[in-house]
Each structure stands twice: as structure tokens, then as C-alpha cells.
Amino acid sequence: MSKDTVLDHMKEEGLRLTPQRVHIVELLFELSHPTAERIYSMMIQKFPYVSQATVYNTLKKLKEIGFVKELTNGDKSSNFELTETDHWHFHCKACGEIYDLEPEETEALMAVGTHNGTFLVESFQVEFYGVCAKCKA
Amino acid sequence: MSKDTVLDHMKEEGLRLTPQRVHIVELLFELSHPTAERIYSMMIQKFPYVSQATVYNTLKKLKEIGFVKELTNGDKSSNFELTETDHWHFHCKACGEIYDLEPEETEALMAVGTHNGTFLVESFQVEFYGVCAKCKA
DNA sequence: ATAAATGCAAATGCTTTGCATTGCC
DNA sequence: GGCAATGCAAAGCATTTGCATTTAT
């Protein structure tokens, strides 16, 4: 999915394409699992008067229309990512890095998730927590 | 795992067994994925002067020693549960209910999570989001 | 005896909201 | 032109922290 595709879809969803929003989408493509704060600090370089509210509100809208996923956390602030391809995550508790993992076959997974076809699964997440190779060494 | 087993382990981990903590553990056995607030409101019935700090701090300690898992959320407050058996979750966006699901074989899952044996996986979660059978009807 | 846990209140930090102004469609 | 989005500041909420007192070990 390209940046323009995302922007087109946003328009179709009734969202106005302001320069701020376009840049937020660009940053979501560039950065790896950024927090709202990280996006904000990058935004400031191009839009010195941008407000955190704009960043938060835009991320919320993008999440509502399904273009962005939020990775929540017990303590620290949320991380965001584009809902491009399905993948799983590994969170290293040592360095804080979040790695994308290629998923296995999800058929068996979905059989469980749909509770034998009775539940409607809209999305799912697989999150691993531990220590990455770098930090183990 | 029984309540007493949990309490024994807590003691072994160096946690003092105060009446408040004992009751928090009891409530974790009784309630289904309670929030800290829910536990607090139940606590008050038995300990009218209990503070939210005690509830939050205890849950944090229990989480640190691995007896409790926290289910985070984008918007609402976290849900907590005892780390008893491994299971997955289904979150119904309509009624807010969190269902426990029996997991499938996790071998393939773990192969991905360990990044071919290079990462150390300490825990993992599988969370489904959608609409449950009741709410579909 | 002593170090940890409690209750209270204040503080923190992330996120949301109200409102007047601006700007996309 | 009209309504949505912006920036700003203030508010909201869940959670944490400081501190004096109490209590488990």
C-alpha cells in the first residue's frame, strides 16, 4: 500500500487531507512503531505550530477507519503503525525495540478466534514479550 | 493453581501477606478480567479505608513476579487476570465482554516468536477483537 | 526491630476536549 | 459557504509517588 493509496482512502472515508495529516501519514511510513510523541516531535520540524491534539486526533481517526493500529502498553505510551500487512510483534524488554515478525498460517488461530464460527473476528494481534538476540548477548 | 499456592509463592517472592493483598488475590480468582477500579470497589466492602494506591501497587507487584497479566487497551483502563493457564482472549466491541479462548498448538507460534531460536520469549498474548455471538444476534 | 505496606493526597503523564480561528472541499 | 480541522489551553482519567503511620515478619 502506497502513501497515495492511503490518502485516497482517507478522502473516501470523508477525512479532509490537510498538510498536517498528509505528513502524519508520511511519518507513519517512515518511522518504526512511533509513539504519538515521536510523531509530534518530527511534525514540529515541518509544522512548528502543530499541536499534540492534531496528532492524537488524527491517529484516532486513522485508527477508527482501520488504517492504523495502536499497540498498547501497561506503562509507557502507545505505539502506532499502519495496518498494512498482517504481522506479529516481539517486544524486547531490554532495549524497548519492537520487531515485526512474519506470521505463520493463521487458520488454526482463526478457528479459535471465531469460537467455531460463532464470533465475528475483525482483527487480532499476536504479541511476544522477552529479550531479543542483541540484548541476550 | 489454588489461592494458597499463589499466596505461598508471593511470600517466597518476598511479598508480605497483608489482609488487603490476600483479598486482592481472592478477588482475582472470583472476578473475570477485572479492572483496578473494579477490584477497588469490591475491596471497599471489606476494607472501607483501602486506597486505590494499594490496589494499583499490589497489581503491579503481582505483575512483576509474573502472577498477574495486564490486558491493555487503547482507551479504557486495563484489565487484570491471574496468570494461571495459557489462554487467548476475544474482546467484544459491542458488549465489552472479554472471553477466554482455549489455545491451539503453540509450536508454530513459538517458532515465529523466538525468531528461529534467537529471541528469548518470556510470554505472549493472542488477542482477537470483534463481535461475539450474542451481540451479532 | 526493621523494612515493607498502607492510606491519604498530591503529582504525573498521556490523551481528550472546548472554543475561537483557519482552511479544505 | 459551510463544516471540519487546527492550535491553544485547560480538563480528564488512570496510574504513580511522597510521606507519615502502621504492621508483617
Tab-separated table of C-alpha atoms (C1' of nucleotides) in Angstrom:
chain	number	residue	atom	x	y	z
A	1	MET	CA	0.000	0.000	0.000
A	2	SER	CA	1.435	3.345	-1.081
A	3	LYS	CA	1.127	6.678	0.620
A	4	ASP	CA	-1.193	7.935	-2.113
A	5	THR	CA	-3.426	4.929	-1.734
A	6	VAL	CA	-3.778	5.647	1.966
A	7	LEU	CA	-4.538	9.290	1.275
A	8	ASP	CA	-7.118	8.378	-1.367
A	9	HIS	CA	-8.833	6.036	1.043
A	10	MET	CA	-8.820	8.668	3.751
A	11	LYS	CA	-10.582	11.026	1.396
A	12	GLU	CA	-13.130	8.362	0.553
A	13	GLU	CA	-13.746	7.917	4.244
A	14	GLY	CA	-14.629	11.578	4.446
A	15	LEU	CA	-11.420	12.820	6.040
A	16	ARG	CA	-10.034	16.098	4.788
A	17	LEU	CA	-6.483	15.973	3.556
A	18	THR	CA	-4.750	18.740	5.420
A	19	PRO	CA	-0.994	19.184	5.082
A	20	GLN	CA	-0.639	18.075	8.699
A	21	ARG	CA	-2.482	14.845	8.074
A	22	VAL	CA	-0.522	14.123	4.939
A	23	HIS	CA	2.682	14.483	6.876
A	24	ILE	CA	1.454	12.268	9.689
A	25	VAL	CA	0.805	9.557	7.122
A	26	GLU	CA	4.270	10.102	5.647
A	27	LEU	CA	5.797	9.746	9.079
A	28	LEU	CA	3.856	6.553	9.708
A	29	PHE	CA	5.532	5.160	6.600
A	30	GLU	CA	8.982	6.344	7.656
A	31	LEU	CA	9.081	5.608	11.358
A	32	SER	CA	9.011	2.240	13.063
A	33	HIS	CA	6.160	1.908	15.566
A	34	PRO	CA	6.325	5.559	16.623
A	35	THR	CA	4.569	6.942	19.662
A	36	ALA	CA	2.292	9.969	19.301
A	37	GLU	CA	5.017	11.984	20.995
A	38	ARG	CA	7.609	10.820	18.469
A	39	ILE	CA	5.357	11.782	15.583
A	40	TYR	CA	4.720	15.130	17.216
A	41	SER	CA	8.421	15.879	17.629
A	42	MET	CA	9.007	15.055	13.963
A	43	MET	CA	6.000	17.118	12.911
A	44	ILE	CA	7.356	20.213	14.611
A	45	GLN	CA	10.304	20.320	12.212
A	46	LYS	CA	7.936	20.877	9.313
A	47	PHE	CA	4.990	22.470	11.131
A	48	PRO	CA	6.396	24.478	14.040
A	49	TYR	CA	2.929	25.323	15.365
A	50	VAL	CA	1.369	21.881	15.122
A	51	SER	CA	-0.382	20.795	18.302
A	52	GLN	CA	-0.347	17.467	20.042
A	53	ALA	CA	-4.125	17.490	19.739
A	54	THR	CA	-3.828	17.334	15.960
A	55	VAL	CA	-1.506	14.351	16.174
A	56	TYR	CA	-3.657	12.495	18.682
A	57	ASN	CA	-6.909	13.295	16.927
A	58	THR	CA	-5.565	12.268	13.549
A	59	LEU	CA	-4.186	8.995	14.872
A	60	LYS	CA	-7.538	8.314	16.465
A	61	LYS	CA	-9.368	8.953	13.212
A	62	LEU	CA	-6.947	6.772	11.280
A	63	LYS	CA	-7.463	4.051	13.834
A	64	GLU	CA	-11.233	4.352	13.588
A	65	ILE	CA	-11.221	3.835	9.844
A	66	GLY	CA	-8.816	0.939	10.285
A	67	PHE	CA	-5.687	2.387	8.707
A	68	VAL	CA	-3.670	2.498	11.872
A	69	LYS	CA	-3.194	0.030	14.677
A	70	GLU	CA	-2.373	1.000	18.218
A	71	LEU	CA	-0.023	-1.126	20.271
A	72	THR	CA	-0.930	-0.519	23.875
A	73	ASN	CA	1.333	-0.890	26.809
A	74	GLY	CA	0.955	-1.196	30.531
A	75	ASP	CA	3.248	1.648	31.406
A	76	LYS	CA	4.626	3.641	28.514
A	77	SER	CA	2.623	5.400	25.851
A	78	SER	CA	1.116	3.621	22.863
A	79	ASN	CA	2.930	2.834	19.649
A	80	PHE	CA	1.241	3.228	16.296
A	81	GLU	CA	1.683	1.585	12.916
A	82	LEU	CA	-0.014	1.444	9.572
A	83	THR	CA	-2.342	-1.525	9.125
A	84	GLU	CA	-0.511	-2.696	6.032
A	85	THR	CA	0.338	-6.357	6.037
A	86	ASP	CA	-0.550	-8.669	8.851
A	87	HIS	CA	2.368	-9.376	11.094
A	88	TRP	CA	3.127	-10.166	14.693
A	89	HIS	CA	5.312	-8.316	17.176
A	90	PHE	CA	8.144	-9.046	19.516
A	91	HIS	CA	8.713	-6.518	22.330
A	92	CYS	CA	12.203	-6.540	23.816
A	93	LYS	CA	12.016	-5.558	27.448
A	94	ALA	CA	15.726	-4.730	27.481
A	95	CYS	CA	16.071	-2.250	24.623
A	96	GLY	CA	12.416	-1.461	24.083
A	97	GLU	CA	12.616	-2.318	20.409
A	98	ILE	CA	9.521	-3.697	18.717
A	99	TYR	CA	10.278	-6.201	15.965
A	100	ASP	CA	7.878	-7.189	13.212
A	101	LEU	CA	7.556	-10.940	12.766
A	102	GLU	CA	6.242	-12.806	9.739
A	103	PRO	CA	3.133	-14.711	10.781
A	104	GLU	CA	2.573	-18.429	10.481
A	105	GLU	CA	-0.530	-19.903	8.935
A	106	THR	CA	-3.396	-18.338	10.813
A	107	GLU	CA	-6.116	-20.849	10.010
A	108	ALA	CA	-5.896	-22.702	13.288
A	109	LEU	CA	-5.648	-19.361	15.054
A	110	MET	CA	-8.789	-18.061	13.426
A	111	ALA	CA	-10.707	-21.220	14.223
A	112	VAL	CA	-10.088	-20.423	17.875
A	113	GLY	CA	-10.747	-16.717	17.456
A	114	THR	CA	-14.120	-17.188	15.816
A	115	HIS	CA	-15.097	-19.577	18.589
A	116	ASN	CA	-16.012	-22.174	15.969
A	117	GLY	CA	-17.543	-19.656	13.651
A	118	THR	CA	-19.868	-18.042	16.154
A	119	PHE	CA	-17.836	-14.875	16.790
A	120	LEU	CA	-17.050	-12.235	14.204
A	121	VAL	CA	-13.328	-11.518	14.254
A	122	GLU	CA	-12.448	-8.103	12.895
A	123	SER	CA	-8.794	-8.094	13.835
A	124	PHE	CA	-6.344	-9.893	16.024
A	125	GLN	CA	-2.886	-9.427	17.396
A	126	VAL	CA	-0.088	-11.720	18.442
A	127	GLU	CA	2.428	-10.112	20.741
A	128	PHE	CA	5.555	-11.719	22.146
A	129	TYR	CA	7.487	-10.294	25.086
A	130	GLY	CA	11.043	-11.129	26.057
A	131	VAL	CA	14.666	-10.348	25.216
A	132	CYS	CA	15.941	-10.004	21.672
A	133	ALA	CA	19.118	-11.596	20.298
A	134	LYS	CA	21.181	-8.405	20.606
A	135	CYS	CA	20.297	-7.877	24.245
A	136	LYS	CA	20.803	-11.525	25.170
A	137	ALA	CA	24.473	-11.192	24.181
B	1	MET	CA	-3.385	-23.198	40.968
B	2	SER	CA	-5.133	-22.539	44.271
B	3	LYS	CA	-5.349	-19.340	46.203
B	4	ASP	CA	-2.996	-20.699	48.861
B	5	THR	CA	-0.456	-21.656	46.258
B	6	VAL	CA	-0.461	-18.130	44.937
B	7	LEU	CA	-0.098	-16.731	48.434
B	8	ASP	CA	2.761	-19.123	49.211
B	9	HIS	CA	4.565	-18.094	46.070
B	10	MET	CA	4.050	-14.442	46.882
B	11	LYS	CA	5.692	-14.987	50.238
B	12	GLU	CA	8.587	-16.792	48.586
B	13	GLU	CA	8.994	-13.817	46.322
B	14	GLY	CA	9.420	-11.630	49.365
B	15	LEU	CA	5.984	-10.043	49.354
B	16	ARG	CA	4.306	-9.573	52.729
B	17	LEU	CA	0.866	-11.103	53.021
B	18	THR	CA	-1.294	-8.284	54.261
B	19	PRO	CA	-5.051	-8.792	54.572
B	20	GLN	CA	-5.522	-6.369	51.725
B	21	ARG	CA	-3.254	-8.346	49.427
B	22	VAL	CA	-4.891	-11.615	50.350
B	23	HIS	CA	-8.246	-10.169	49.417
B	24	ILE	CA	-6.974	-8.808	46.139
B	25	VAL	CA	-5.829	-12.304	45.239
B	26	GLU	CA	-9.211	-13.694	46.257
B	27	LEU	CA	-10.926	-11.153	44.036
B	28	LEU	CA	-8.665	-12.047	41.137
B	29	PHE	CA	-9.940	-15.603	41.486
B	30	GLU	CA	-13.571	-14.514	41.717
B	31	LEU	CA	-13.831	-11.781	39.127
B	32	SER	CA	-13.488	-12.061	35.376
B	33	HIS	CA	-10.796	-9.766	33.972
B	34	PRO	CA	-11.470	-7.001	36.495
B	35	THR	CA	-10.129	-3.501	36.162
B	36	ALA	CA	-8.207	-1.957	39.051
B	37	GLU	CA	-11.245	0.185	39.701
B	38	ARG	CA	-13.499	-2.882	39.874
B	39	ILE	CA	-11.204	-4.549	42.367
B	40	TYR	CA	-11.068	-1.352	44.389
B	41	SER	CA	-14.852	-1.062	44.553
B	42	MET	CA	-15.084	-4.659	45.746
B	43	MET	CA	-12.270	-4.127	48.251
B	44	ILE	CA	-14.100	-1.244	49.885
B	45	GLN	CA	-16.861	-3.564	51.061
B	46	LYS	CA	-14.382	-5.438	53.217
B	47	PHE	CA	-11.786	-2.711	53.805
B	48	PRO	CA	-13.608	0.619	53.867
B	49	TYR	CA	-10.369	2.590	54.115
B	50	VAL	CA	-8.411	0.811	51.426
B	51	SER	CA	-6.766	3.150	48.934
B	52	GLN	CA	-6.532	2.889	45.188
B	53	ALA	CA	-2.780	3.101	45.597
B	54	THR	CA	-2.786	-0.213	47.435
B	55	VAL	CA	-4.747	-1.864	44.671
B	56	TYR	CA	-2.583	-0.447	41.908
B	57	ASN	CA	0.686	-1.123	43.715
B	58	THR	CA	-0.294	-4.683	44.537
B	59	LEU	CA	-1.359	-5.432	40.995
B	60	LYS	CA	1.932	-4.017	39.795
B	61	LYS	CA	3.901	-6.227	42.164
B	62	LEU	CA	1.896	-9.286	41.179
B	63	LYS	CA	2.548	-8.473	37.573
B	64	GLU	CA	6.278	-8.069	38.186
B	65	ILE	CA	6.569	-11.510	39.720
B	66	GLY	CA	4.502	-12.933	36.905
B	67	PHE	CA	1.340	-13.900	38.758
B	68	VAL	CA	-0.857	-11.393	37.048
B	69	LYS	CA	-1.229	-10.351	33.445
B	70	GLU	CA	-2.413	-6.944	32.336
B	71	LEU	CA	-4.630	-6.592	29.298
B	72	THR	CA	-4.051	-3.123	27.982
B	73	ASN	CA	-6.439	-1.070	25.977
B	74	GLY	CA	-6.294	1.959	23.779
B	75	ASP	CA	-8.933	3.913	25.574
B	76	LYS	CA	-10.359	2.322	28.689
B	77	SER	CA	-8.411	1.195	31.724
B	78	SER	CA	-6.511	-2.079	31.882
B	79	ASN	CA	-7.992	-5.434	32.785
B	80	PHE	CA	-6.135	-7.861	35.010
B	81	GLU	CA	-6.151	-11.618	35.371
B	82	LEU	CA	-4.208	-14.337	37.137
B	83	THR	CA	-1.535	-15.961	35.007
B	84	GLU	CA	-2.982	-19.403	35.515
B	85	THR	CA	-3.342	-21.393	32.365
B	86	ASP	CA	-2.373	-20.094	28.978
B	87	HIS	CA	-5.327	-18.926	27.012
B	88	TRP	CA	-6.250	-16.385	24.420
B	89	HIS	CA	-8.804	-13.601	24.513
B	90	PHE	CA	-11.679	-12.349	22.474
B	91	HIS	CA	-12.762	-8.745	23.066
B	92	CYS	CA	-16.316	-7.952	22.021
B	93	LYS	CA	-16.525	-4.338	20.944
B	94	ALA	CA	-20.303	-4.345	21.360
B	95	CYS	CA	-20.762	-5.530	24.948
B	96	GLY	CA	-17.201	-5.109	26.170
B	97	GLU	CA	-17.016	-8.693	27.353
B	98	ILE	CA	-13.651	-10.435	27.312
B	99	TYR	CA	-13.892	-14.166	26.578
B	100	ASP	CA	-11.203	-16.696	27.388
B	101	LEU	CA	-10.380	-18.978	24.476
B	102	GLU	CA	-8.627	-22.330	24.573
B	103	PRO	CA	-5.396	-22.034	22.618
B	104	GLU	CA	-4.338	-24.140	19.691
B	105	GLU	CA	-0.960	-25.817	19.482
B	106	THR	CA	1.539	-23.058	20.002
B	107	GLU	CA	4.621	-24.692	18.485
B	108	ALA	CA	4.396	-22.883	15.180
B	109	LEU	CA	3.594	-19.702	17.067
B	110	MET	CA	6.661	-20.003	19.248
B	111	ALA	CA	8.900	-20.719	16.291
B	112	VAL	CA	7.920	-17.293	14.990
B	113	GLY	CA	8.134	-15.648	18.393
B	114	THR	CA	11.651	-16.843	19.098
B	115	HIS	CA	12.719	-15.586	15.681
B	116	ASN	CA	14.130	-19.028	14.928
B	117	GLY	CA	15.501	-19.522	18.384
B	118	THR	CA	17.415	-16.260	18.598
B	119	PHE	CA	14.960	-14.358	20.814
B	120	LEU	CA	14.025	-15.294	24.350
B	121	VAL	CA	10.247	-15.358	24.676
B	122	GLU	CA	9.024	-14.864	28.227
B	123	SER	CA	5.347	-14.524	27.470
B	124	PHE	CA	2.995	-13.910	24.631
B	125	GLN	CA	-0.580	-12.949	24.066
B	126	VAL	CA	-3.116	-13.603	21.358
B	127	GLU	CA	-5.987	-11.147	21.314
B	128	PHE	CA	-8.963	-11.177	18.996
B	129	TYR	CA	-11.273	-8.207	18.509
B	130	GLY	CA	-14.746	-8.260	17.041
B	131	VAL	CA	-18.362	-9.035	17.884
B	132	CYS	CA	-19.430	-12.040	19.946
B	133	ALA	CA	-22.267	-14.421	19.108
B	134	LYS	CA	-24.739	-12.779	21.485
B	135	CYS	CA	-24.200	-9.312	20.078
B	136	LYS	CA	-24.308	-10.480	16.468
B	137	ALA	CA	-27.876	-11.617	17.034
C	1	DA	C1'	13.351	-4.253	65.275
C	2	DT	C1'	13.035	-3.107	60.897
C	3	DA	C1'	11.879	-2.860	56.454
C	4	DA	C1'	7.844	-3.017	53.800
C	5	DA	C1'	2.959	-1.846	53.129
C	6	DT	C1'	-0.780	1.250	53.980
C	7	DG	C1'	-3.812	5.427	53.344
C	8	DC	C1'	-4.000	9.854	52.007
C	9	DA	C1'	-3.285	13.482	48.890
C	10	DA	C1'	-0.792	15.492	45.510
C	11	DA	C1'	1.562	14.839	41.286
C	12	DT	C1'	2.396	12.814	36.888
C	13	DG	C1'	1.743	11.817	32.153
C	14	DC	C1'	-0.930	10.520	28.307
C	15	DT	C1'	-4.817	11.723	25.911
C	16	DT	C1'	-9.095	14.319	25.138
C	17	DT	C1'	-11.999	18.315	24.861
C	18	DG	C1'	-13.881	23.218	24.332
C	19	DC	C1'	-13.540	27.022	21.701
C	20	DA	C1'	-12.328	30.594	18.545
C	21	DT	C1'	-9.989	30.741	14.162
C	22	DT	C1'	-8.488	28.821	9.825
C	23	DG	C1'	-8.763	26.390	5.588
C	24	DC	C1'	-10.284	22.271	2.738
C	25	DC	C1'	-13.895	20.777	-0.342
D	1	DG	C1'	-20.047	28.911	2.240
D	2	DG	C1'	-20.182	25.565	5.321
D	3	DC	C1'	-18.355	22.376	8.057
D	4	DA	C1'	-14.342	20.019	9.505
D	5	DA	C1'	-9.637	20.611	11.181
D	6	DT	C1'	-6.374	23.378	13.586
D	7	DG	C1'	-3.826	25.377	17.650
D	8	DC	C1'	-4.098	26.562	22.120
D	9	DA	C1'	-5.049	25.821	26.788
D	10	DA	C1'	-7.491	23.575	30.105
D	11	DA	C1'	-9.550	19.475	31.657
D	12	DG	C1'	-9.894	14.439	32.361
D	13	DC	C1'	-8.521	9.999	33.886
D	14	DA	C1'	-5.778	6.237	35.050
D	15	DT	C1'	-1.883	5.418	37.459
D	16	DT	C1'	2.156	6.641	40.370
D	17	DT	C1'	4.625	8.793	44.059
D	18	DG	C1'	5.926	11.100	48.610
D	19	DC	C1'	5.337	10.844	53.218
D	20	DA	C1'	3.943	9.869	57.872
D	21	DT	C1'	1.951	5.948	60.165
D	22	DT	C1'	1.026	1.156	60.756
D	23	DT	C1'	2.087	-3.691	60.511
D	24	DA	C1'	4.001	-8.254	58.936
D	25	DT	C1'	7.946	-10.937	59.635
